[in-house]
mmCIF file of C-alpha atoms and ligand atoms in Angstrom:
data_model
loop_
_atom_site.group_PDB
_atom_site.id
_atom_site.type_symbol
_atom_site.label_atom_id
_atom_site.label_comp_id
_atom_site.label_asym_id
_atom_site.label_seq_id
_atom_site.Cartn_x
_atom_site.Cartn_y
_atom_site.Cartn_z
ATOM 1 C CA UNK N 1 28.543 -21.818 -29.546
ATOM 2 C CA UNK N 2 30.511 -21.006 -26.003
ATOM 3 C CA UNK N 3 29.943 -24.142 -24.665
ATOM 4 C CA UNK N 4 31.834 -25.767 -27.767
ATOM 5 C CA UNK N 5 34.737 -23.446 -27.235
ATOM 6 C CA UNK N 6 35.170 -24.616 -23.736
ATOM 7 C CA UNK N 7 35.216 -28.212 -25.132
ATOM 8 C CA UNK N 8 38.140 -26.943 -27.181
ATOM 9 C CA UNK N 9 40.201 -24.967 -24.731
ATOM 10 C CA UNK N 10 41.929 -27.817 -22.959
ATOM 11 C CA UNK N 11 43.809 -28.565 -26.260
ATOM 12 C CA UNK N 12 44.375 -24.800 -26.955
ATOM 13 C CA UNK N 13 45.895 -24.514 -23.518
ATOM 14 C CA UNK N 14 47.945 -27.803 -23.774
ATOM 15 C CA UNK N 15 49.327 -26.966 -27.192
ATOM 16 C CA UNK N 16 50.943 -23.644 -26.025
ATOM 17 C CA UNK N 17 48.422 -21.178 -27.096
ATOM 18 C CA UNK N 18 47.995 -19.890 -23.294
ATOM 19 C CA UNK N 19 51.643 -20.769 -22.837
ATOM 20 C CA UNK N 20 52.605 -18.536 -25.370
ATOM 21 C CA UNK N 21 50.414 -15.986 -23.882
ATOM 22 C CA UNK N 22 51.587 -16.577 -20.379
ATOM 23 C CA UNK N 23 55.175 -16.047 -21.607
ATOM 24 C CA UNK N 24 54.651 -12.395 -22.891
ATOM 25 C CA UNK N 25 53.671 -11.820 -18.990
ATOM 26 C CA UNK N 26 57.069 -13.160 -17.857
ATOM 27 C CA UNK N 27 55.492 -16.452 -16.597
ATOM 28 C CA UNK N 28 57.567 -19.728 -17.418
ATOM 29 C CA UNK N 29 55.561 -21.550 -19.741
ATOM 30 C CA UNK N 30 54.765 -25.291 -18.789
ATOM 31 C CA UNK N 31 56.234 -28.332 -20.254
ATOM 32 C CA UNK N 32 55.593 -28.089 -23.940
ATOM 33 C CA UNK N 33 53.406 -30.817 -25.737
ATOM 34 C CA UNK N 34 53.641 -31.202 -29.378
ATOM 35 C CA UNK N 35 52.102 -28.413 -30.963
ATOM 36 C CA UNK N 36 48.904 -28.719 -32.688
ATOM 37 C CA UNK N 37 48.897 -27.371 -36.142
ATOM 38 C CA UNK N 38 47.791 -23.933 -37.109
ATOM 39 C CA UNK N 39 44.443 -25.546 -38.564
ATOM 40 C CA UNK N 40 43.433 -26.052 -35.042
ATOM 41 C CA UNK N 41 43.169 -22.464 -34.328
ATOM 42 C CA UNK N 42 42.028 -21.786 -37.581
ATOM 43 C CA UNK N 43 38.885 -23.827 -36.836
ATOM 44 C CA UNK N 44 38.737 -22.046 -33.364
ATOM 45 C CA UNK N 45 38.452 -18.605 -34.898
ATOM 46 C CA UNK N 46 35.754 -19.825 -37.557
ATOM 47 C CA UNK N 47 33.802 -21.152 -34.640
ATOM 48 C CA UNK N 48 34.570 -17.588 -32.891
ATOM 49 C CA UNK N 49 33.126 -15.810 -35.844
ATOM 50 C CA UNK N 50 30.130 -17.868 -35.937
ATOM 51 C CA UNK N 51 31.070 -19.857 -39.086
ATOM 52 C CA UNK N 52 30.272 -23.472 -37.949
ATOM 53 C CA UNK N 53 30.719 -24.738 -41.862
ATOM 54 C CA UNK N 54 34.299 -23.443 -42.311
ATOM 55 C CA UNK N 55 35.125 -25.193 -38.821
ATOM 56 C CA UNK N 56 33.810 -28.095 -39.759
ATOM 57 C CA UNK N 57 35.800 -28.233 -42.899
ATOM 58 C CA UNK N 58 39.065 -27.734 -40.934
ATOM 59 C CA UNK N 59 38.102 -29.814 -38.217
ATOM 60 C CA UNK N 60 37.581 -32.838 -40.949
ATOM 61 C CA UNK N 61 40.667 -32.274 -42.375
ATOM 62 C CA UNK N 62 42.600 -32.215 -38.956
ATOM 63 C CA UNK N 63 40.869 -35.681 -37.812
ATOM 64 C CA UNK N 64 41.815 -37.156 -41.384
ATOM 65 C CA UNK N 65 45.690 -36.059 -40.457
ATOM 66 C CA UNK N 66 45.860 -36.945 -36.817
ATOM 67 C CA UNK N 67 42.985 -39.454 -35.780
ATOM 68 C CA UNK N 68 44.043 -39.389 -32.279
ATOM 69 C CA UNK N 69 43.148 -35.720 -31.077
ATOM 70 C CA UNK N 70 39.972 -36.433 -28.841
ATOM 71 C CA UNK N 71 38.872 -32.893 -28.549
ATOM 72 C CA UNK N 72 38.509 -32.471 -32.341
ATOM 73 C CA UNK N 73 36.724 -35.215 -32.696
ATOM 74 C CA UNK N 74 34.179 -34.109 -29.743
ATOM 75 C CA UNK N 75 34.006 -30.652 -31.298
ATOM 76 C CA UNK N 76 33.150 -31.877 -34.789
ATOM 77 C CA UNK N 77 30.773 -34.114 -33.493
ATOM 78 C CA UNK N 78 29.177 -31.458 -31.125
ATOM 79 C CA UNK N 79 29.148 -29.421 -34.401
ATOM 80 C CA UNK N 80 27.322 -31.892 -36.565
ATOM 81 C CA UNK N 81 24.582 -32.188 -34.057
ATOM 82 C CA UNK N 82 24.260 -28.556 -34.071
ATOM 83 C CA UNK N 83 23.786 -28.784 -37.461
ATOM 84 C CA UNK N 84 21.185 -31.160 -37.248
ATOM 85 C CA UNK N 85 23.415 -34.227 -38.684
ATOM 86 C CA UNK N 86 22.589 -36.192 -35.628
ATOM 87 C CA UNK N 87 23.685 -39.691 -37.238
ATOM 88 C CA UNK N 88 27.228 -38.280 -38.197
ATOM 89 C CA UNK N 89 27.423 -36.977 -34.336
ATOM 90 C CA UNK N 90 26.314 -40.270 -32.976
ATOM 91 C CA UNK N 91 28.848 -42.171 -35.153
ATOM 92 C CA UNK N 92 31.953 -40.126 -33.900
ATOM 93 C CA UNK N 93 30.734 -39.911 -30.469
ATOM 94 C CA UNK N 94 30.328 -44.056 -30.339
ATOM 95 C CA UNK N 95 33.506 -44.461 -31.895
ATOM 96 C CA UNK N 96 35.199 -42.291 -29.447
ATOM 97 C CA UNK N 97 33.499 -43.998 -26.446
ATOM 98 C CA UNK N 98 34.952 -47.481 -28.035
ATOM 99 C CA UNK N 99 38.339 -46.215 -27.723
ATOM 100 C CA UNK N 100 40.251 -47.878 -24.593
ATOM 101 C CA UNK N 101 42.909 -45.137 -24.250
ATOM 102 C CA UNK N 102 40.417 -42.437 -23.385
ATOM 103 C CA UNK N 103 40.970 -40.661 -19.736
ATOM 104 C CA UNK N 104 38.001 -40.472 -17.313
ATOM 105 C CA UNK N 105 37.336 -37.115 -18.368
ATOM 106 C CA UNK N 106 37.211 -37.529 -22.037
ATOM 107 C CA UNK N 107 35.073 -40.611 -21.793
ATOM 108 C CA UNK N 108 32.357 -39.011 -19.444
ATOM 109 C CA UNK N 109 32.402 -35.906 -21.833
ATOM 110 C CA UNK N 110 31.881 -38.157 -25.216
ATOM 111 C CA UNK N 111 29.332 -40.126 -22.809
ATOM 112 C CA UNK N 112 27.555 -36.745 -22.385
ATOM 113 C CA UNK N 113 27.827 -35.637 -26.138
ATOM 114 C CA UNK N 114 26.506 -39.001 -27.073
ATOM 115 C CA UNK N 115 23.460 -38.351 -24.734
ATOM 116 C CA UNK N 116 22.633 -34.938 -26.268
ATOM 117 C CA UNK N 117 22.748 -36.531 -29.572
ATOM 118 C CA UNK N 118 20.301 -39.425 -28.910
ATOM 119 C CA UNK N 119 17.953 -36.639 -27.015
ATOM 120 C CA UNK N 120 18.241 -34.399 -30.545
ATOM 121 C CA UNK N 121 17.280 -37.848 -32.400
ATOM 122 C CA UNK N 122 14.326 -38.209 -30.244
ATOM 123 C CA UNK N 123 15.887 -41.436 -28.930
ATOM 124 C CA UNK N 124 15.009 -40.505 -25.130
ATOM 125 C CA UNK N 125 15.379 -44.448 -23.939
ATOM 126 C CA UNK N 126 19.133 -44.563 -25.106
ATOM 127 C CA UNK N 127 19.806 -41.044 -23.795
ATOM 128 C CA UNK N 128 18.131 -41.680 -20.661
ATOM 129 C CA UNK N 129 20.236 -44.745 -19.883
ATOM 130 C CA UNK N 130 23.560 -42.922 -20.755
ATOM 131 C CA UNK N 131 22.703 -40.049 -18.622
ATOM 132 C CA UNK N 132 21.746 -42.394 -15.663
ATOM 133 C CA UNK N 133 25.352 -43.613 -16.275
ATOM 134 C CA UNK N 134 26.808 -40.462 -15.957
ATOM 135 C CA UNK N 135 25.008 -39.572 -12.755
ATOM 136 C CA UNK N 136 26.176 -42.872 -11.459
ATOM 137 C CA UNK N 137 29.617 -42.063 -12.329
ATOM 138 C CA UNK N 138 29.260 -38.391 -10.595
ATOM 139 C CA UNK N 139 30.320 -36.947 -13.677
ATOM 140 C CA UNK N 140 28.426 -33.762 -15.423
ATOM 141 C CA UNK N 141 25.600 -34.510 -12.783
ATOM 142 C CA UNK N 142 24.186 -31.344 -12.993
ATOM 143 C CA UNK N 143 23.708 -31.202 -16.980
ATOM 144 C CA UNK N 144 22.617 -34.962 -17.002
ATOM 145 C CA UNK N 145 19.629 -34.208 -14.323
ATOM 146 C CA UNK N 146 18.681 -31.199 -16.308
ATOM 147 C CA UNK N 147 18.667 -33.404 -19.653
ATOM 148 C CA UNK N 148 16.786 -35.797 -17.586
ATOM 149 C CA UNK N 149 14.326 -33.658 -16.416
ATOM 150 C CA UNK N 150 13.784 -32.328 -20.097
ATOM 151 C CA UNK N 151 13.074 -35.931 -21.102
ATOM 152 C CA UNK N 152 10.530 -36.749 -18.563
ATOM 153 C CA UNK N 153 8.809 -33.504 -19.371
ATOM 154 C CA UNK N 154 8.531 -34.478 -22.690
ATOM 155 C CA UNK N 155 7.328 -37.980 -22.299
ATOM 156 C CA UNK N 156 4.881 -36.308 -19.490
ATOM 157 C CA UNK N 157 6.398 -38.894 -16.871
ATOM 158 C CA UNK N 158 5.618 -36.313 -14.427
ATOM 159 C CA UNK N 159 6.376 -38.494 -11.402
ATOM 160 C CA UNK N 160 9.886 -39.319 -12.570
ATOM 161 C CA UNK N 161 10.191 -35.464 -13.254
ATOM 162 C CA UNK N 162 9.410 -34.820 -9.997
ATOM 163 C CA UNK N 163 11.901 -37.166 -8.227
ATOM 164 C CA UNK N 164 14.803 -35.919 -10.870
ATOM 165 C CA UNK N 165 13.976 -32.276 -9.923
ATOM 166 C CA UNK N 166 14.553 -32.952 -6.363
ATOM 167 C CA UNK N 167 17.958 -34.624 -7.087
ATOM 168 C CA UNK N 168 18.896 -31.508 -9.460
ATOM 169 C CA UNK N 169 17.702 -29.069 -6.336
ATOM 170 C CA UNK N 170 20.085 -31.212 -4.462
ATOM 171 C CA UNK N 171 22.933 -30.988 -6.798
ATOM 172 C CA UNK N 172 22.832 -27.510 -7.697
ATOM 173 C CA UNK N 173 21.080 -25.808 -4.330
ATOM 174 C CA UNK N 174 18.793 -23.894 -6.684
ATOM 175 C CA UNK N 175 15.044 -24.421 -5.970
ATOM 176 C CA UNK N 176 12.884 -25.727 -8.152
ATOM 177 C CA UNK N 177 9.580 -25.795 -6.276
ATOM 178 C CA UNK N 178 7.913 -23.774 -8.665
ATOM 179 C CA UNK N 179 8.371 -26.415 -11.509
ATOM 180 C CA UNK N 180 7.571 -29.107 -9.524
ATOM 181 C CA UNK N 181 4.169 -27.520 -8.450
ATOM 182 C CA UNK N 182 3.512 -27.514 -11.964
ATOM 183 C CA UNK N 183 4.118 -31.024 -12.468
ATOM 184 C CA UNK N 184 1.876 -31.712 -9.488
ATOM 185 C CA UNK N 185 -0.595 -29.510 -11.219
ATOM 186 C CA UNK N 186 0.109 -31.912 -14.608
ATOM 187 C CA UNK N 187 -0.755 -34.832 -12.595
ATOM 188 C CA UNK N 188 -4.151 -33.544 -10.850
ATOM 189 C CA UNK N 189 -5.061 -32.606 -14.365
ATOM 190 C CA UNK N 190 -4.569 -36.297 -15.389
ATOM 191 C CA UNK N 191 -6.425 -37.729 -12.111
ATOM 192 C CA UNK N 192 -9.219 -35.314 -13.079
ATOM 193 C CA UNK N 193 -9.386 -36.624 -16.582
ATOM 194 C CA UNK N 194 -9.180 -40.135 -15.224
ATOM 195 C CA UNK N 195 -12.400 -39.459 -13.099
ATOM 196 C CA UNK N 196 -10.442 -39.462 -9.573
ATOM 197 C CA UNK N 197 -11.683 -36.028 -8.154
ATOM 198 C CA UNK N 198 -10.061 -36.790 -4.540
ATOM 199 C CA UNK N 199 -6.830 -37.722 -6.145
ATOM 200 C CA UNK N 200 -6.596 -34.641 -8.221
ATOM 201 C CA UNK N 201 -7.334 -32.554 -5.192
ATOM 202 C CA UNK N 202 -4.705 -33.884 -3.445
ATOM 203 C CA UNK N 203 -2.221 -33.543 -6.346
ATOM 204 C CA UNK N 204 -3.338 -29.648 -6.163
ATOM 205 C CA UNK N 205 -2.825 -29.125 -2.613
ATOM 206 C CA UNK N 206 0.699 -30.831 -3.047
ATOM 207 C CA UNK N 207 1.348 -28.301 -5.537
ATOM 208 C CA UNK N 208 0.630 -25.639 -3.193
ATOM 209 C CA UNK N 209 2.588 -26.984 -0.513
ATOM 210 C CA UNK N 210 5.557 -26.560 -3.022
ATOM 211 C CA UNK N 211 4.762 -23.418 -4.226
ATOM 212 C CA UNK N 212 2.091 -21.347 -2.496
ATOM 213 C CA UNK N 213 1.963 -18.858 -5.024
ATOM 214 C CA UNK N 214 1.232 -21.348 -7.567
ATOM 215 C CA UNK N 215 -1.867 -19.539 -9.515
ATOM 216 C CA UNK N 216 -2.469 -22.524 -11.619
ATOM 217 C CA UNK N 217 -3.046 -24.623 -8.594
ATOM 218 C CA UNK N 218 -5.528 -21.847 -7.104
ATOM 219 C CA UNK N 219 -7.537 -21.703 -10.432
ATOM 220 C CA UNK N 220 -7.840 -25.483 -10.489
ATOM 221 C CA UNK N 221 -8.651 -25.770 -6.953
ATOM 222 C CA UNK N 222 -11.292 -23.072 -7.483
ATOM 223 C CA UNK N 223 -12.714 -25.073 -10.451
ATOM 224 C CA UNK N 224 -12.694 -28.164 -8.620
ATOM 225 C CA UNK N 225 -14.449 -26.876 -5.376
ATOM 226 C CA UNK N 226 -17.075 -24.988 -7.585
ATOM 227 C CA UNK N 227 -17.782 -28.262 -9.456
ATOM 228 C CA UNK N 228 -18.584 -29.903 -6.100
ATOM 229 C CA UNK N 229 -20.929 -27.235 -5.428
ATOM 230 C CA UNK N 230 -18.562 -25.587 -2.685
ATOM 231 C CA UNK N 231 -18.664 -22.303 -3.776
ATOM 232 C CA UNK N 232 -17.475 -20.674 -0.719
ATOM 233 C CA UNK N 233 -14.281 -22.682 -1.117
ATOM 234 C CA UNK N 234 -14.051 -21.918 -4.826
ATOM 235 C CA UNK N 235 -14.171 -18.006 -3.756
ATOM 236 C CA UNK N 236 -11.497 -18.564 -1.545
ATOM 237 C CA UNK N 237 -9.292 -20.327 -3.834
ATOM 238 C CA UNK N 238 -10.374 -17.786 -6.923
ATOM 239 C CA UNK N 239 -9.393 -14.990 -4.555
ATOM 240 C CA UNK N 240 -5.867 -16.177 -3.850
ATOM 241 C CA UNK N 241 -4.964 -15.842 -7.533
ATOM 242 C CA UNK N 242 -5.256 -12.011 -6.679
ATOM 243 C CA UNK N 243 -2.744 -12.296 -3.812
ATOM 244 C CA UNK N 244 -0.463 -14.839 -5.732
ATOM 245 C CA UNK N 245 0.059 -13.087 -8.960
ATOM 246 C CA UNK N 246 -2.387 -10.052 -9.710
ATOM 247 C CA UNK N 247 -1.216 -10.359 -13.635
ATOM 248 C CA UNK N 248 -3.504 -13.321 -13.741
ATOM 249 C CA UNK N 249 -6.566 -11.655 -12.352
ATOM 250 C CA UNK N 250 -8.374 -11.670 -15.723
ATOM 251 C CA UNK N 251 -8.427 -15.402 -15.542
ATOM 252 C CA UNK N 252 -10.824 -15.541 -12.361
ATOM 253 C CA UNK N 253 -13.200 -12.690 -12.711
ATOM 254 C CA UNK N 254 -15.780 -14.853 -14.459
ATOM 255 C CA UNK N 255 -15.302 -18.026 -12.306
ATOM 256 C CA UNK N 256 -15.347 -15.812 -9.361
ATOM 257 C CA UNK N 257 -18.349 -13.553 -10.393
ATOM 258 C CA UNK N 258 -20.340 -17.018 -11.096
ATOM 259 C CA UNK N 259 -19.962 -18.317 -7.828
ATOM 260 C CA UNK N 260 -21.194 -15.223 -6.192
ATOM 261 C CA UNK N 261 -24.122 -15.094 -8.551
ATOM 262 C CA UNK N 262 -24.794 -18.830 -7.331
ATOM 263 C CA UNK N 263 -24.532 -18.473 -3.467
ATOM 264 C CA UNK N 264 -26.789 -15.137 -4.410
ATOM 265 C CA UNK N 265 -24.298 -12.313 -2.895
ATOM 266 C CA UNK N 266 -23.523 -10.348 -6.171
ATOM 267 C CA UNK N 267 -23.075 -7.236 -3.749
ATOM 268 C CA UNK N 268 -19.634 -9.171 -2.404
ATOM 269 C CA UNK N 269 -18.570 -9.486 -5.838
ATOM 270 C CA UNK N 270 -18.967 -5.746 -6.426
ATOM 271 C CA UNK N 271 -17.121 -4.890 -3.104
ATOM 272 C CA UNK N 272 -14.162 -7.221 -4.280
ATOM 273 C CA UNK N 273 -14.348 -5.518 -7.806
ATOM 274 C CA UNK N 274 -13.999 -1.910 -6.057
ATOM 275 C CA UNK N 275 -11.387 -2.859 -3.788
ATOM 276 C CA UNK N 276 -8.927 -4.761 -6.692
ATOM 277 C CA UNK N 277 -9.488 -2.013 -9.343
ATOM 278 C CA UNK N 278 -7.582 -0.001 -6.908
ATOM 279 C CA UNK N 279 -4.512 -2.511 -7.021
ATOM 280 C CA UNK N 280 -4.939 -3.846 -10.478
ATOM 281 C CA UNK N 281 -4.515 -1.251 -13.626
ATOM 282 C CA UNK N 282 -6.004 -3.880 -16.226
ATOM 283 C CA UNK N 283 -9.381 -3.542 -17.805
ATOM 284 C CA UNK N 284 -11.132 -6.738 -17.129
ATOM 285 C CA UNK N 285 -12.144 -6.150 -13.266
ATOM 286 C CA UNK N 286 -13.044 -2.439 -14.312
ATOM 287 C CA UNK N 287 -15.468 -3.895 -17.075
ATOM 288 C CA UNK N 288 -16.949 -6.400 -15.025
ATOM 289 C CA UNK N 289 -17.817 -3.543 -12.638
ATOM 290 C CA UNK N 290 -19.194 -1.591 -15.227
ATOM 291 C CA UNK N 291 -21.562 -4.626 -16.150
ATOM 292 C CA UNK N 292 -22.463 -4.826 -12.471
ATOM 293 C CA UNK N 293 -23.395 -0.887 -12.294
ATOM 294 C CA UNK N 294 -25.191 -0.932 -15.492
ATOM 295 C CA UNK N 295 -27.691 -3.637 -14.032
ATOM 296 C CA UNK N 296 -27.945 -1.880 -10.818
ATOM 297 C CA UNK N 297 -27.711 2.074 -11.636
ATOM 298 C CA UNK N 298 -28.390 2.045 -15.440
ATOM 299 C CA UNK N 299 -26.386 2.711 -18.540
ATOM 300 C CA UNK N 300 -26.073 6.433 -17.863
ATOM 301 C CA UNK N 301 -23.967 5.697 -14.517
ATOM 302 C CA UNK N 302 -22.080 2.486 -16.175
ATOM 303 C CA UNK N 303 -21.120 5.160 -18.876
ATOM 304 C CA UNK N 304 -19.886 7.740 -16.336
ATOM 305 C CA UNK N 305 -17.772 5.163 -14.469
ATOM 306 C CA UNK N 306 -16.059 3.783 -17.770
ATOM 307 C CA UNK N 307 -15.502 7.420 -18.850
ATOM 308 C CA UNK N 308 -13.797 7.938 -15.846
ATOM 309 C CA UNK N 309 -11.954 4.877 -15.506
ATOM 310 C CA UNK N 310 -10.634 5.236 -18.920
ATOM 311 C CA UNK N 311 -8.936 8.577 -18.303
ATOM 312 C CA UNK N 312 -6.936 6.670 -15.606
ATOM 313 C CA UNK N 313 -6.413 3.623 -17.486
ATOM 314 C CA UNK N 314 -6.715 3.988 -21.166
ATOM 315 C CA UNK N 315 -7.689 0.817 -23.156
ATOM 316 C CA UNK N 316 -8.981 -0.220 -26.439
ATOM 317 C CA UNK N 317 -11.252 -2.802 -24.720
ATOM 318 C CA UNK N 318 -12.904 -0.063 -22.553
ATOM 319 C CA UNK N 319 -13.139 2.235 -25.353
ATOM 320 C CA UNK N 320 -15.014 -0.475 -27.363
ATOM 321 C CA UNK N 321 -17.358 -1.121 -24.484
ATOM 322 C CA UNK N 322 -18.206 2.606 -24.339
ATOM 323 C CA UNK N 323 -18.801 2.682 -27.988
ATOM 324 C CA UNK N 324 -21.020 -0.191 -27.842
ATOM 325 C CA UNK N 325 -23.154 1.132 -25.180
ATOM 326 C CA UNK N 326 -23.307 4.745 -26.870
ATOM 327 C CA UNK N 327 -24.449 2.979 -29.958
ATOM 328 C CA UNK N 328 -27.669 1.568 -28.590
ATOM 329 C CA UNK N 329 -28.970 5.460 -28.088
ATOM 330 C CA UNK N 330 -27.606 7.148 -31.139
ATOM 331 C CA UNK N 331 -29.117 7.927 -34.247
ATOM 332 C CA UNK N 332 -28.430 9.622 -37.786
ATOM 333 C CA UNK N 333 -24.910 10.800 -38.318
ATOM 334 C CA UNK N 334 -23.671 10.387 -34.732
ATOM 335 C CA UNK N 335 -24.240 6.689 -35.052
ATOM 336 C CA UNK N 336 -22.679 6.374 -38.423
ATOM 337 C CA UNK N 337 -19.541 7.987 -37.049
ATOM 338 C CA UNK N 338 -19.762 5.835 -33.862
ATOM 339 C CA UNK N 339 -19.888 2.581 -36.006
ATOM 340 C CA UNK N 340 -16.907 3.643 -37.932
ATOM 341 C CA UNK N 341 -15.179 3.931 -34.734
ATOM 342 C CA UNK N 342 -16.665 0.785 -33.169
ATOM 343 C CA UNK N 343 -15.164 -1.080 -36.319
ATOM 344 C CA UNK N 344 -11.886 0.362 -35.913
ATOM 345 C CA UNK N 345 -11.497 -0.874 -32.468
ATOM 346 C CA UNK N 346 -12.976 -4.290 -33.011
ATOM 347 C CA UNK N 347 -10.219 -4.587 -35.811
ATOM 348 C CA UNK N 348 -7.690 -3.480 -33.203
ATOM 349 C CA UNK N 349 -8.751 -6.239 -30.970
ATOM 350 C CA UNK N 350 -9.265 -8.978 -33.283
ATOM 351 C CA UNK N 351 -6.642 -11.108 -34.083
ATOM 352 C CA UNK N 352 -4.583 -9.850 -31.317
ATOM 353 C CA UNK N 353 -2.842 -12.254 -28.736
ATOM 354 C CA UNK N 354 -4.012 -12.031 -25.520
ATOM 355 C CA UNK N 355 -0.975 -13.876 -23.789
ATOM 356 C CA UNK N 356 2.604 -13.635 -24.264
ATOM 357 C CA UNK N 357 5.627 -15.206 -22.812
ATOM 358 C CA UNK N 358 7.717 -13.191 -20.546
ATOM 359 C CA UNK N 359 10.900 -14.912 -21.254
ATOM 360 C CA UNK N 360 10.940 -15.397 -25.257
ATOM 361 C CA UNK N 361 8.085 -13.269 -26.474
ATOM 362 C CA UNK N 362 6.115 -15.771 -27.991
ATOM 363 C CA UNK N 363 2.164 -14.808 -27.887
ATOM 364 C CA UNK N 364 -1.025 -16.377 -28.533
ATOM 365 C CA UNK N 365 -4.721 -16.641 -27.896
ATOM 366 C CA UNK N 366 -4.297 -19.308 -25.281
ATOM 367 C CA UNK N 367 -3.114 -19.561 -21.689
ATOM 368 C CA UNK N 368 -0.061 -22.110 -21.666
ATOM 369 C CA UNK N 369 1.585 -22.958 -18.313
ATOM 370 C CA UNK N 370 4.421 -24.148 -20.373
ATOM 371 C CA UNK N 371 5.778 -21.744 -22.807
ATOM 372 C CA UNK N 372 5.260 -23.770 -26.297
ATOM 373 C CA UNK N 373 8.176 -21.930 -27.568
ATOM 374 C CA UNK N 374 11.031 -21.773 -24.820
ATOM 375 C CA UNK N 375 9.587 -24.410 -22.674
ATOM 376 C CA UNK N 376 9.731 -22.122 -19.504
ATOM 377 C CA UNK N 377 7.047 -22.796 -17.059
ATOM 378 C CA UNK N 378 4.793 -20.003 -15.487
ATOM 379 C CA UNK N 379 6.419 -17.252 -18.193
ATOM 380 C CA UNK N 380 3.134 -16.909 -20.236
ATOM 381 C CA UNK N 381 0.937 -14.198 -18.867
ATOM 382 C CA UNK N 382 -1.907 -11.760 -19.939
ATOM 383 C CA UNK N 383 -0.641 -8.833 -22.210
ATOM 384 C CA UNK N 384 -0.978 -5.654 -20.605
ATOM 385 C CA UNK N 385 -0.981 -2.313 -21.985
ATOM 386 C CA UNK N 386 -3.418 -0.054 -24.008
ATOM 387 C CA UNK N 387 -4.139 -2.538 -26.218
ATOM 388 C CA UNK N 388 -3.940 -5.694 -24.046
ATOM 389 C CA UNK N 389 -5.501 -6.218 -20.865
HETATM 390 ZN ZN1 ZN L 1 8.494 -18.489 -23.992
#
């Protein structure tokens, strides 16, 4: 809505709204332009009060009375698009662009609006052409490039997304390296899918060259190396995740353990787990270690270890594990009570989301590198806390 108000402010300024305010400060008002009807400000007020329907009514009436006011058309078109009436928005903006009397600024603004209409309507080819034209004209460049990135992302045209991101970086001065790394990961995924492992590895390495903290690239590299039986390299890649973003640690515990098992060195895994639980407060590595202790030193030692850990990191999963273990040795009433407890902890865990987007709160059971809801990259992570990790 704010964006729309900015669109309308030039008219407000020219029509004396600001001039009148400046006058009260004792500054001379600029040369007056024909006053806009008070309807215009009523429309603005409706927008400010988040009443777009009433604003539309007012603007439609204005357009009927004075069809020359470009800004009113722009505002109206924008409102129609927001309301989902894309066809009407497109008609308004197309009519505007056809006017020979538009200033350069008005024309490029109308082009941008029409491009956004096309995007909203899913007409990506048309939107792309308009946005490229704007970039060529040097107008609204950052916004046009951002829209193009969104289009290429939706079309999964990762090569074009990368090139456009680079241009956007040049224009805004803001690094988009972490997003570019994700695009390379997408390319790696595709190469892997097409049976081109060499190409996949190359794309993963490129991802890491853009963002050396790209967890996804490290996990993919680990999988690639393990697949080609190079377990030592796979271990290196998986362990890197712990350095890059420790919150993703639960993702690599299992595959890492498997690699150590395959090279016959589970002792090293144990050392790693001992080291990592000092820095990581989630449950996954603690339970992995508990399993190892159980295999090596028996159930009693494992239960003692978990009980001790649960004091430091209370968690439903840990408790569930402990109850599971205790159930095997209990009988009679004690067993019945434990079963009730086990049922309860299982229900608490059941159906709970495991991952959550740190930007928009979207939660689910699968790990997405791009949030399905807000489309941010790298924002979905394992849920922490008593009922989570
Ligand atoms: Zn999100």
